[in-house]
Coordinates of C-alpha atoms in Angstrom, one line a residue:
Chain X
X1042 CA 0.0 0.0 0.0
X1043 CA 1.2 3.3 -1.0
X1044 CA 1.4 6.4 1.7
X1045 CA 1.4 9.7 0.6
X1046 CA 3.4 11.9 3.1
X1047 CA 2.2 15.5 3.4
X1048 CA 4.7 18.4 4.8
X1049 CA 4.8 20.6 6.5
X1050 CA 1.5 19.6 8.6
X1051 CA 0.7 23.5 9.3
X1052 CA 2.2 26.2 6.8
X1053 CA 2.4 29.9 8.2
X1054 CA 1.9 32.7 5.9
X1055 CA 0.6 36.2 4.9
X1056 CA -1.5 36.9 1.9
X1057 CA 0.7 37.4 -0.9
X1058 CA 3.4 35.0 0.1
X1059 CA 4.1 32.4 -2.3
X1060 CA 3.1 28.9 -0.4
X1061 CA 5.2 25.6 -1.3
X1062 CA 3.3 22.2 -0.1
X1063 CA 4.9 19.2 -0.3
X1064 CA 3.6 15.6 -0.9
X1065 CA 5.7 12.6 -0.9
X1066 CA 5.0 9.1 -1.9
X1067 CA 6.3 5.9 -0.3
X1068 CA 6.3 4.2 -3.9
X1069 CA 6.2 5.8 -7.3
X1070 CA 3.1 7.2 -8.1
X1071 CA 2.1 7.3 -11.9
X1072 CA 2.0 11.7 -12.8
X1073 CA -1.5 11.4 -13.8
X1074 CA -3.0 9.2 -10.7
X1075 CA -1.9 11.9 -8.3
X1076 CA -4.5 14.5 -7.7
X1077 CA -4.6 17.5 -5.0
X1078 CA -8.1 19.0 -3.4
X1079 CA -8.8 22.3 -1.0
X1080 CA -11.2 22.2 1.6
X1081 CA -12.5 25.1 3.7
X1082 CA -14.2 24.4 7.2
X1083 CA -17.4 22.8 7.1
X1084 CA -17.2 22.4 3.0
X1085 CA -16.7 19.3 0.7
X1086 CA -13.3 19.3 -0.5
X1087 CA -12.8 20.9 -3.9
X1088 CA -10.6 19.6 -6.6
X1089 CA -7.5 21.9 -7.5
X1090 CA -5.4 19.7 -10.0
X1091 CA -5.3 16.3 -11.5
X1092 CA -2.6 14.3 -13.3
X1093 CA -0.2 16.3 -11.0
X1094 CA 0.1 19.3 -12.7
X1095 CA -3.5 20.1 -14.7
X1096 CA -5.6 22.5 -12.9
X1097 CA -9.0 21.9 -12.8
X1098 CA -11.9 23.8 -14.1
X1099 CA -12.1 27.5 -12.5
X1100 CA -9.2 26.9 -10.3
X1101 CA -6.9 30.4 -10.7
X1102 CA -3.7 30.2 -12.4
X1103 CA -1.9 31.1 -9.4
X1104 CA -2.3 27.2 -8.1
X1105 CA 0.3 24.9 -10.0
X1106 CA 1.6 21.5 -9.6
X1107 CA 4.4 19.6 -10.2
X1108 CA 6.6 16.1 -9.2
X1109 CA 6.9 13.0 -10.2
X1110 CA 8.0 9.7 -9.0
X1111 CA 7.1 9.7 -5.4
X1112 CA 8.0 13.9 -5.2
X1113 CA 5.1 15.9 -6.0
X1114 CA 4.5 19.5 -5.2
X1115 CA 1.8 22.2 -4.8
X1116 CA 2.5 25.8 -5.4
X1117 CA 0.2 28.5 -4.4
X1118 CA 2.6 32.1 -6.3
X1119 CA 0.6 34.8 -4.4
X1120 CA -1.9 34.0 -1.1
X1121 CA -5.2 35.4 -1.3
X1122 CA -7.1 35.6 1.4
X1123 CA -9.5 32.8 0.3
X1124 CA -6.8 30.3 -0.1
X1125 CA -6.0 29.9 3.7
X1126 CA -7.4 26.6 3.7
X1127 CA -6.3 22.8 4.0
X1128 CA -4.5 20.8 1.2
X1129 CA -4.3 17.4 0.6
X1130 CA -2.4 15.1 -2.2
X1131 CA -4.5 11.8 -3.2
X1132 CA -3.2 9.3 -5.7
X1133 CA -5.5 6.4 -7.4
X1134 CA -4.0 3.1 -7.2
X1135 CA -5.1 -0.3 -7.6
X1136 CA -5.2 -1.8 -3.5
X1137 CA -6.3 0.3 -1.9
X1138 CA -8.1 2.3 -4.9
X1139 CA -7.2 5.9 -3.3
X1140 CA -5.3 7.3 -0.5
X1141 CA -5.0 10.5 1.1
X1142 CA -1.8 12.1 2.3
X1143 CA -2.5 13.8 6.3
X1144 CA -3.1 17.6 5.0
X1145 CA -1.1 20.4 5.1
X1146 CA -2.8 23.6 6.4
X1147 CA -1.9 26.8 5.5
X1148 CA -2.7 29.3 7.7
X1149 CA -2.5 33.3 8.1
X1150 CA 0.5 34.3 10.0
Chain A
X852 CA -25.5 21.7 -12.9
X853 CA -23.7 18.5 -11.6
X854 CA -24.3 17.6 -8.2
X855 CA -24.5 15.3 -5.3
X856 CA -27.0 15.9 -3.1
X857 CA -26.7 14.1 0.3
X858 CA -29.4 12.9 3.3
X859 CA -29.6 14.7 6.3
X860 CA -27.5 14.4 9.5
X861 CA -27.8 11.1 11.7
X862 CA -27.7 10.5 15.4
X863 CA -27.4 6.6 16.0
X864 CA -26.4 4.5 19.3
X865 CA -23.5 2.5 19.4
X866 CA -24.0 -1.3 17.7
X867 CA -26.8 0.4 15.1
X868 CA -26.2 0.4 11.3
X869 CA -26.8 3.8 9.4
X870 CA -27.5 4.2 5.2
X871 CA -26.5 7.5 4.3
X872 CA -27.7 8.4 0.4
X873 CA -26.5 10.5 -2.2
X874 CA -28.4 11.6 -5.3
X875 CA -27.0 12.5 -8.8
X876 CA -28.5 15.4 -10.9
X877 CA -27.0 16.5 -13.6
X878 CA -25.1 14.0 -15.4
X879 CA -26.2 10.3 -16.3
X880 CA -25.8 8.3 -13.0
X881 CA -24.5 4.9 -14.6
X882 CA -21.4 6.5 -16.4
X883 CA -19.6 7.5 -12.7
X884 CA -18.4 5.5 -9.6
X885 CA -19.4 6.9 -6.5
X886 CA -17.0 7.1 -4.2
X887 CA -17.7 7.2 0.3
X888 CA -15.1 9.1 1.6
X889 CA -15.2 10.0 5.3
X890 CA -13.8 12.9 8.2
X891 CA -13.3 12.6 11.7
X892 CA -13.5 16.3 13.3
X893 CA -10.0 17.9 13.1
X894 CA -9.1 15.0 11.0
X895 CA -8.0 13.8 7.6
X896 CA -9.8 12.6 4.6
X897 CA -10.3 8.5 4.8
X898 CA -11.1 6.8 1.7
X899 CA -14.0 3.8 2.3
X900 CA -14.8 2.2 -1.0
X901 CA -16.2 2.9 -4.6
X902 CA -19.2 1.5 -6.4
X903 CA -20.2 1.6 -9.9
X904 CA -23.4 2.5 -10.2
X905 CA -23.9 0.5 -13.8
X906 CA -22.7 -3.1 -12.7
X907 CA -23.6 -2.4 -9.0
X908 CA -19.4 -3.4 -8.2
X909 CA -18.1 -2.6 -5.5
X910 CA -14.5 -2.4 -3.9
X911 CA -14.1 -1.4 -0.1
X912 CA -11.2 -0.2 1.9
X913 CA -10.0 -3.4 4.2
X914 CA -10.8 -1.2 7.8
X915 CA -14.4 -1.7 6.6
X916 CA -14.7 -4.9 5.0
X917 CA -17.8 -6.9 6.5
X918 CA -19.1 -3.9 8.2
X919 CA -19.3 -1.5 5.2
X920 CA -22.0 -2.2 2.1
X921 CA -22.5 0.1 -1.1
X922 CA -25.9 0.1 -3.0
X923 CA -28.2 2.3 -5.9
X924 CA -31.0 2.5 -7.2
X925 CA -31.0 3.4 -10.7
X926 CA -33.9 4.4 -10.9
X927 CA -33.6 7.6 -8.6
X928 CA -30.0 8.2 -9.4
X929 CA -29.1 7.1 -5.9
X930 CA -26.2 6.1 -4.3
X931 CA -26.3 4.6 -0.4
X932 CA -23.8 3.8 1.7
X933 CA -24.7 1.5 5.2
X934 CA -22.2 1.2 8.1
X935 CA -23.4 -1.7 10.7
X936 CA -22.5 -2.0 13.9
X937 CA -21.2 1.8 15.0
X938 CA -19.1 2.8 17.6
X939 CA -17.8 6.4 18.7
X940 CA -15.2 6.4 16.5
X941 CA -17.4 6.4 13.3
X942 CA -18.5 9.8 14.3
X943 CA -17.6 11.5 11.3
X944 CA -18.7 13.7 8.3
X945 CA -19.3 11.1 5.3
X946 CA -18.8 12.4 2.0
X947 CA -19.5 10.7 -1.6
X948 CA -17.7 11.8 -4.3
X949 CA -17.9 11.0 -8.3
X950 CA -14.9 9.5 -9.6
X951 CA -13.8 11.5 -13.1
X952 CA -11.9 8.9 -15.1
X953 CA -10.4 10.3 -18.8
X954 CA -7.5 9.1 -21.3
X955 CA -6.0 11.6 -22.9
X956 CA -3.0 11.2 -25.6
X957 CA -1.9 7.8 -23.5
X958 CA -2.2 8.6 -19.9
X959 CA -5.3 7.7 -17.9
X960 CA -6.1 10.2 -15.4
X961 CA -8.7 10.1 -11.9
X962 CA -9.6 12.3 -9.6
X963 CA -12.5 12.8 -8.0
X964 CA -14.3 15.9 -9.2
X965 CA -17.5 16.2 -7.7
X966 CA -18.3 15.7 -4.2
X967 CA -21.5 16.0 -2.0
X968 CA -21.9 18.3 1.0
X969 CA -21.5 15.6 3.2
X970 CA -23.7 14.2 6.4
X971 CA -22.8 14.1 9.9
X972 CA -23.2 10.9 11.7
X973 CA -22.9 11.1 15.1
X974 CA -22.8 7.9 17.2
X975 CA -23.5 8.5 20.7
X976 CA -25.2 6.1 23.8

């Protein structure tokens, strides 16, 4: 079984900062199985970007991806104040079918 | 527009099953897996298992096997999910979630692009 390793667990920032979130996998992970998602408190989690580095439908450009292998990486260039918010990485795999990495929350400093 | 519209919360005693649903609009029903994905308060996201709502297949996470069982109905564009014999821990938020397979060039990609609100189940004596 594959674990996907989130760091740091709590990311301190102000808006505008450029944010660097890190997701590592205990085994390769194919590029296009590794997915990451937003969620807000007391919302569904959103989907930011598939296939590692494809951003999803109305998700600004300032959100990129990036990795390979079992080193992945979300980029958030400039914070807004919406984007304070917890991440997590989530690959697709055959057993079990998905797995989460722990979150990494990004926080106002 | 796409959706997933979840049932309401849920109080339940420990040792008592619960069958949360989740309805698709939008989008034709059969062509999606539905995913269960569930959150502790303060916690992390925990994947449970995936059903396809065409061949009625299903595929659960091992910490739920026996206890866990995935249905639909068709005919209302519903998705259930039923968790037997609760304890405290299974307090969470359960989500479902519809799984977005696509091939493009030669890569498959998944991800799971539409998700319900979620429903709180709270087990408690």
């Amino acid at each position: 079984e594959i674990v996907l390793t989130q760091s740091p667990g709590t990311l301190s920032l102000s808006p505008g900062e450029r944010a660097t979130l890190s997701c590592r996998a205990s085994q390769s992970v194919s590029s296009s199985y590794l997915a990451w998602y937003q969620q807000k408190p007391g919302q569904a989690p959103r989907l930011l970007i598939y296939g590692a580095s494809s951003r999803a439908t109305g998700i600004p450009d300032r959100f990129s991806g990036s990795g390979s292998g079992t080193d992945f990486t979300l980029t958030i260039s400039r914070l807004e104040p919406e984007d304070f918010a917890v991440y997590y990485c989530q690959q697709y795999g055959s057993s079990p079918r998905w797995t989460f990495g722990q979150g990494t929350k990004v926080e106002i400093k | 527009q796409v959706q997933l519209v979840q049932s309401g919360a849920e109080v339940k005693k420990p040792g008592a099953s619960v069958k949360v649903s989740c309805k698709a609009s939008g989008y034709t029903f059969t062509s999606y897996d539905i995913n269960w994905v569930r959150q502790a308060t303060g916690q992390g996201l925990e994947w449970m298992g995936w059903m396809n709502p065409n061949s009625g297949n299903t595929g659960y996470a091992q910490k739920f096997q026996g206890r866990v069982t995935m249905t639909r109905n068709t005919s209302i564009s519903t998705a259930y999910m039923e968790l037997s014999s609760l304890r405290s821990e299974d307090t969470a938020v359960y989500y479902c979630a519809r799984e977005f397979g696509i091939v493009a060039t030669i890569y498959y990609y998944y991800y799971m692009d539409v998700w319900g609100k979620g429903t709180t189940v709270t087990v408690s004596s």
